[in-house]
mmCIF file of C-alpha atoms in Angstrom:
data_model
loop_
_atom_site.group_PDB
_atom_site.id
_atom_site.type_symbol
_atom_site.label_atom_id
_atom_site.label_comp_id
_atom_site.label_asym_id
_atom_site.label_seq_id
_atom_site.Cartn_x
_atom_site.Cartn_y
_atom_site.Cartn_z
ATOM 1 C CA UNK A 1 14.069 -33.658 -3.110
ATOM 2 C CA UNK A 2 12.267 -30.185 -3.022
ATOM 3 C CA UNK A 3 11.196 -28.532 -6.305
ATOM 4 C CA UNK A 4 10.932 -24.745 -7.143
ATOM 5 C CA UNK A 5 8.596 -23.431 -4.983
ATOM 6 C CA UNK A 6 6.181 -20.055 -5.369
ATOM 7 C CA UNK A 7 4.031 -17.818 -3.105
ATOM 8 C CA UNK A 8 1.476 -16.764 -2.802
ATOM 9 C CA UNK A 9 -0.107 -19.791 -5.040
ATOM 10 C CA UNK A 10 -3.248 -17.309 -5.582
ATOM 11 C CA UNK A 11 -3.268 -13.343 -5.271
ATOM 12 C CA UNK A 12 -6.200 -11.227 -5.676
ATOM 13 C CA UNK A 13 -5.688 -7.501 -5.597
ATOM 14 C CA UNK A 14 -7.101 -4.135 -6.529
ATOM 15 C CA UNK A 15 -6.141 -2.364 -9.717
ATOM 16 C CA UNK A 16 -3.169 0.603 -8.628
ATOM 17 C CA UNK A 17 -1.839 -1.600 -5.620
ATOM 18 C CA UNK A 18 1.431 -3.273 -5.720
ATOM 19 C CA UNK A 19 2.173 -7.313 -5.411
ATOM 20 C CA UNK A 20 5.365 -9.226 -4.629
ATOM 21 C CA UNK A 21 5.607 -12.249 -5.784
ATOM 22 C CA UNK A 22 8.291 -15.083 -4.486
ATOM 23 C CA UNK A 23 10.295 -18.013 -5.933
ATOM 24 C CA UNK A 24 12.309 -20.411 -4.236
ATOM 25 C CA UNK A 25 14.580 -22.360 -6.430
ATOM 26 C CA UNK A 26 16.244 -25.536 -6.636
ATOM 27 C CA UNK A 27 19.198 -25.578 -4.058
ATOM 28 C CA UNK A 28 22.324 -24.912 -6.130
ATOM 29 C CA UNK A 29 20.705 -23.833 -9.430
ATOM 30 C CA UNK A 30 22.462 -20.752 -10.564
ATOM 31 C CA UNK A 31 19.995 -19.541 -13.151
ATOM 32 C CA UNK A 32 16.464 -18.445 -12.280
ATOM 33 C CA UNK A 33 13.469 -17.401 -14.968
ATOM 34 C CA UNK A 34 10.323 -15.367 -14.368
ATOM 35 C CA UNK A 35 7.593 -15.980 -17.105
ATOM 36 C CA UNK A 36 4.099 -15.113 -17.320
ATOM 37 C CA UNK A 37 1.311 -16.843 -18.615
ATOM 38 C CA UNK A 38 -2.044 -15.405 -19.771
ATOM 39 C CA UNK A 39 -5.158 -17.425 -19.510
ATOM 40 C CA UNK A 40 -4.662 -20.325 -22.443
ATOM 41 C CA UNK A 41 -1.781 -18.910 -23.762
ATOM 42 C CA UNK A 42 2.150 -19.596 -23.839
ATOM 43 C CA UNK A 43 4.708 -18.649 -21.775
ATOM 44 C CA UNK A 44 5.854 -15.237 -22.227
ATOM 45 C CA UNK A 45 9.776 -14.653 -20.783
ATOM 46 C CA UNK A 46 10.047 -11.443 -18.321
ATOM 47 C CA UNK A 47 13.518 -11.762 -16.566
ATOM 48 C CA UNK A 48 16.435 -14.055 -15.973
ATOM 49 C CA UNK A 49 18.978 -14.329 -13.397
ATOM 50 C CA UNK A 50 22.620 -16.232 -14.000
ATOM 51 C CA UNK A 51 25.072 -16.339 -10.911
ATOM 52 C CA UNK A 52 26.222 -12.729 -10.159
ATOM 53 C CA UNK A 53 25.899 -11.368 -13.676
ATOM 54 C CA UNK A 54 23.363 -8.645 -14.491
ATOM 55 C CA UNK A 55 19.990 -9.876 -15.089
ATOM 56 C CA UNK A 56 18.496 -10.178 -18.496
ATOM 57 C CA UNK A 57 15.401 -8.037 -18.131
ATOM 58 C CA UNK A 58 14.412 -7.938 -21.953
ATOM 59 C CA UNK A 59 11.261 -9.228 -21.459
ATOM 60 C CA UNK A 60 9.691 -7.050 -18.726
ATOM 61 C CA UNK A 61 6.500 -5.452 -20.596
ATOM 62 C CA UNK A 62 6.915 -2.358 -18.765
ATOM 63 C CA UNK A 63 8.857 -0.067 -15.985
ATOM 64 C CA UNK A 64 6.022 -1.308 -13.541
ATOM 65 C CA UNK A 65 7.698 -4.905 -13.390
ATOM 66 C CA UNK A 66 10.915 -5.317 -11.810
ATOM 67 C CA UNK A 67 12.747 -8.491 -10.167
ATOM 68 C CA UNK A 68 15.553 -8.939 -7.653
ATOM 69 C CA UNK A 69 17.333 -12.220 -6.480
ATOM 70 C CA UNK A 70 19.235 -11.899 -3.058
ATOM 71 C CA UNK A 71 22.144 -13.722 -2.055
ATOM 72 C CA UNK A 72 21.872 -15.951 -5.237
ATOM 73 C CA UNK A 73 18.610 -17.860 -4.311
ATOM 74 C CA UNK A 74 14.839 -16.353 -3.561
ATOM 75 C CA UNK A 75 13.668 -13.995 -6.139
ATOM 76 C CA UNK A 76 10.672 -11.528 -5.782
ATOM 77 C CA UNK A 77 8.734 -10.421 -8.886
ATOM 78 C CA UNK A 78 7.429 -6.753 -7.736
ATOM 79 C CA UNK A 79 4.386 -5.509 -10.010
ATOM 80 C CA UNK A 80 3.755 -1.735 -9.119
ATOM 81 C CA UNK A 81 0.155 -0.115 -9.786
ATOM 82 C CA UNK A 82 -1.225 -3.283 -11.116
ATOM 83 C CA UNK A 83 -3.516 -3.309 -13.985
ATOM 84 C CA UNK A 84 -6.323 -5.516 -14.771
ATOM 85 C CA UNK A 85 -4.032 -6.673 -17.985
ATOM 86 C CA UNK A 86 -1.326 -7.853 -15.452
ATOM 87 C CA UNK A 87 -3.756 -10.840 -14.328
ATOM 88 C CA UNK A 88 -1.851 -14.123 -15.315
ATOM 89 C CA UNK A 89 -0.059 -16.659 -13.861
ATOM 90 C CA UNK A 90 3.548 -16.167 -12.857
ATOM 91 C CA UNK A 91 5.728 -19.132 -13.195
ATOM 92 C CA UNK A 92 8.990 -19.271 -11.895
ATOM 93 C CA UNK A 93 11.793 -21.754 -13.219
ATOM 94 C CA UNK A 94 15.518 -22.780 -12.306
ATOM 95 C CA UNK A 95 18.210 -24.491 -13.679
ATOM 96 C CA UNK A 96 21.780 -26.014 -12.737
ATOM 97 C CA UNK A 97 23.235 -23.231 -15.102
ATOM 98 C CA UNK A 98 22.430 -21.932 -18.440
ATOM 99 C CA UNK A 99 19.650 -22.230 -21.208
ATOM 100 C CA UNK A 100 20.604 -25.699 -22.369
ATOM 101 C CA UNK A 101 19.872 -27.288 -19.176
ATOM 102 C CA UNK A 102 16.609 -28.260 -17.809
ATOM 103 C CA UNK A 103 14.310 -25.814 -16.611
ATOM 104 C CA UNK A 104 12.354 -26.872 -13.251
ATOM 105 C CA UNK A 105 9.165 -24.826 -13.164
ATOM 106 C CA UNK A 106 7.350 -24.131 -10.052
ATOM 107 C CA UNK A 107 3.378 -24.623 -9.689
ATOM 108 C CA UNK A 108 2.845 -20.763 -10.549
ATOM 109 C CA UNK A 109 1.293 -17.769 -8.647
ATOM 110 C CA UNK A 110 -2.436 -16.860 -9.935
ATOM 111 C CA UNK A 111 -2.718 -13.280 -10.168
ATOM 112 C CA UNK A 112 -6.354 -11.712 -10.504
ATOM 113 C CA UNK A 113 -6.491 -7.803 -10.556
ATOM 114 C CA UNK A 114 -10.223 -6.366 -9.881
ATOM 115 C CA UNK B 1 13.060 -11.732 -32.836
ATOM 116 C CA UNK B 2 13.457 -15.347 -32.550
ATOM 117 C CA UNK B 3 10.242 -17.313 -32.312
ATOM 118 C CA UNK B 4 9.089 -20.878 -31.854
ATOM 119 C CA UNK B 5 5.773 -21.931 -34.131
ATOM 120 C CA UNK B 6 3.554 -24.717 -32.537
ATOM 121 C CA UNK B 7 0.901 -26.508 -34.498
ATOM 122 C CA UNK B 8 -1.435 -27.738 -34.046
ATOM 123 C CA UNK B 9 -2.989 -25.333 -30.906
ATOM 124 C CA UNK B 10 -5.966 -28.322 -30.431
ATOM 125 C CA UNK B 11 -5.743 -31.859 -30.887
ATOM 126 C CA UNK B 12 -8.361 -34.723 -29.923
ATOM 127 C CA UNK B 13 -7.584 -38.011 -30.513
ATOM 128 C CA UNK B 14 -9.294 -41.584 -29.561
ATOM 129 C CA UNK B 15 -7.390 -43.610 -26.652
ATOM 130 C CA UNK B 16 -4.971 -45.711 -28.382
ATOM 131 C CA UNK B 17 -3.709 -43.701 -31.266
ATOM 132 C CA UNK B 18 -1.074 -41.453 -31.426
ATOM 133 C CA UNK B 19 -0.504 -37.965 -31.575
ATOM 134 C CA UNK B 20 2.071 -35.911 -33.203
ATOM 135 C CA UNK B 21 2.708 -31.917 -32.408
ATOM 136 C CA UNK B 22 5.001 -30.075 -34.800
ATOM 137 C CA UNK B 23 7.374 -27.024 -34.102
ATOM 138 C CA UNK B 24 9.448 -24.956 -35.891
ATOM 139 C CA UNK B 25 11.986 -22.254 -34.890
ATOM 140 C CA UNK B 26 13.495 -19.482 -36.385
ATOM 141 C CA UNK B 27 17.304 -19.444 -34.581
ATOM 142 C CA UNK B 28 19.811 -21.626 -36.680
ATOM 143 C CA UNK B 29 22.157 -21.765 -33.571
ATOM 144 C CA UNK B 30 20.000 -23.239 -31.152
ATOM 145 C CA UNK B 31 20.871 -26.888 -30.264
ATOM 146 C CA UNK B 32 18.654 -27.588 -27.079
ATOM 147 C CA UNK B 33 14.800 -28.690 -27.758
ATOM 148 C CA UNK B 34 12.967 -29.624 -24.767
ATOM 149 C CA UNK B 35 9.330 -30.500 -24.529
ATOM 150 C CA UNK B 36 6.938 -29.667 -21.161
ATOM 151 C CA UNK B 37 3.449 -30.899 -20.377
ATOM 152 C CA UNK B 38 1.277 -28.862 -18.298
ATOM 153 C CA UNK B 39 -1.576 -30.076 -16.326
ATOM 154 C CA UNK B 40 -4.297 -27.714 -15.330
ATOM 155 C CA UNK B 41 -3.347 -25.731 -12.273
ATOM 156 C CA UNK B 42 0.051 -26.822 -12.532
ATOM 157 C CA UNK B 43 3.776 -25.627 -13.684
ATOM 158 C CA UNK B 44 5.241 -27.179 -17.074
ATOM 159 C CA UNK B 45 7.137 -30.411 -16.552
ATOM 160 C CA UNK B 46 9.873 -31.379 -18.706
ATOM 161 C CA UNK B 47 8.841 -34.712 -20.655
ATOM 162 C CA UNK B 48 11.768 -35.196 -23.207
ATOM 163 C CA UNK B 49 14.235 -33.314 -24.576
ATOM 164 C CA UNK B 50 16.672 -33.255 -27.678
ATOM 165 C CA UNK B 51 20.174 -32.172 -28.458
ATOM 166 C CA UNK B 52 21.266 -31.235 -32.224
ATOM 167 C CA UNK B 53 23.788 -34.183 -32.053
ATOM 168 C CA UNK B 54 20.834 -36.755 -32.226
ATOM 169 C CA UNK B 55 18.151 -36.849 -34.867
ATOM 170 C CA UNK B 56 15.402 -38.863 -32.648
ATOM 171 C CA UNK B 57 15.163 -39.753 -28.857
ATOM 172 C CA UNK B 58 12.492 -42.429 -27.237
ATOM 173 C CA UNK B 59 11.469 -42.478 -23.805
ATOM 174 C CA UNK B 60 8.878 -45.715 -23.852
ATOM 175 C CA UNK B 61 5.621 -44.062 -25.858
ATOM 176 C CA UNK B 62 7.217 -40.747 -26.292
ATOM 177 C CA UNK B 63 9.767 -39.698 -28.925
ATOM 178 C CA UNK B 64 11.372 -36.595 -30.588
ATOM 179 C CA UNK B 65 12.658 -35.942 -33.479
ATOM 180 C CA UNK B 66 14.596 -33.181 -35.077
ATOM 181 C CA UNK B 67 15.493 -31.889 -38.394
ATOM 182 C CA UNK B 68 18.248 -29.168 -38.228
ATOM 183 C CA UNK B 69 18.338 -28.391 -41.591
ATOM 184 C CA UNK B 70 14.484 -27.731 -41.920
ATOM 185 C CA UNK B 71 14.534 -26.093 -38.358
ATOM 186 C CA UNK B 72 11.817 -28.529 -37.055
ATOM 187 C CA UNK B 73 11.084 -30.766 -34.218
ATOM 188 C CA UNK B 74 8.216 -33.153 -33.391
ATOM 189 C CA UNK B 75 6.709 -34.849 -30.646
ATOM 190 C CA UNK B 76 4.961 -38.361 -31.200
ATOM 191 C CA UNK B 77 3.055 -39.787 -28.339
ATOM 192 C CA UNK B 78 1.926 -43.366 -29.044
ATOM 193 C CA UNK B 79 -0.990 -45.395 -27.360
ATOM 194 C CA UNK B 80 -2.448 -42.426 -26.003
ATOM 195 C CA UNK B 81 -4.105 -42.495 -22.632
ATOM 196 C CA UNK B 82 -6.592 -40.346 -21.110
ATOM 197 C CA UNK B 83 -3.735 -39.171 -18.527
ATOM 198 C CA UNK B 84 -1.799 -37.700 -21.484
ATOM 199 C CA UNK B 85 -4.418 -34.897 -21.914
ATOM 200 C CA UNK B 86 -2.947 -31.695 -21.014
ATOM 201 C CA UNK B 87 -1.160 -28.741 -22.966
ATOM 202 C CA UNK B 88 2.250 -29.826 -24.349
ATOM 203 C CA UNK B 89 4.753 -26.909 -24.807
ATOM 204 C CA UNK B 90 7.797 -26.829 -27.165
ATOM 205 C CA UNK B 91 10.576 -24.720 -26.826
ATOM 206 C CA UNK B 92 14.047 -23.989 -28.488
ATOM 207 C CA UNK B 93 17.210 -22.546 -26.663
ATOM 208 C CA UNK B 94 18.302 -19.142 -27.804
ATOM 209 C CA UNK B 95 21.944 -17.630 -27.167
ATOM 210 C CA UNK B 96 22.618 -20.312 -24.705
ATOM 211 C CA UNK B 97 20.914 -18.492 -21.959
ATOM 212 C CA UNK B 98 16.999 -19.026 -22.391
ATOM 213 C CA UNK B 99 14.117 -20.584 -23.780
ATOM 214 C CA UNK B 100 11.593 -19.333 -26.501
ATOM 215 C CA UNK B 101 8.462 -21.322 -25.893
ATOM 216 C CA UNK B 102 5.738 -22.313 -28.562
ATOM 217 C CA UNK B 103 2.116 -21.344 -28.096
ATOM 218 C CA UNK B 104 1.055 -24.646 -26.937
ATOM 219 C CA UNK B 105 -1.049 -27.699 -28.040
ATOM 220 C CA UNK B 106 -3.954 -28.582 -25.837
ATOM 221 C CA UNK B 107 -4.167 -32.484 -26.197
ATOM 222 C CA UNK B 108 -7.794 -34.509 -25.327
ATOM 223 C CA UNK B 109 -7.659 -38.028 -25.111
ATOM 224 C CA UNK B 110 -10.990 -39.359 -25.425
ATOM 225 C CA UNK B 111 -11.720 -42.989 -23.787
#
């Protein structure tokens, strides 16, 4: 079946511009996660959506980062006024319910801020 | 805050040898511990997981052990093959709603 998909796969932008990253979770998965992975580093939790509950935004590094999930499915991560330190791979994952269920990851979006 | 420590950061083994990666966690309430494999340019993929009601789980050449008292768990890969070369991440469930990941281990298997 279809897995988690993300778009674009690669994004190059200029410092100061806004970017939007998209995630399509597996159909029927109620939980959706965004992570950031800097070069050669681990996965840094950003934000988590579960059903209709208010999202857990505790991992967002600054107010330039925001995310929404429309209709309980597709999610968009927005980075405003991008900085060079925002360059990283942004990974999305979904799971059937909550944290003790398997998270299935997408291939990621590689963001480069020049 | 809660954290997961993972060692070693890099590991090189000869094909056919075993590889062991160890993780410790801080949240004593954690009950779910997955391991992910990430190949170059791809997202992490689950390879095995364990829950706190068992101490060991095996799947062919891969096994995971869990010591809840000591709060550590380990990944064991036997008869390693070149295609096992990747970055491996451990994780521990936190607050039943998210995973805290280790910093990763880059495994290289030389033919």
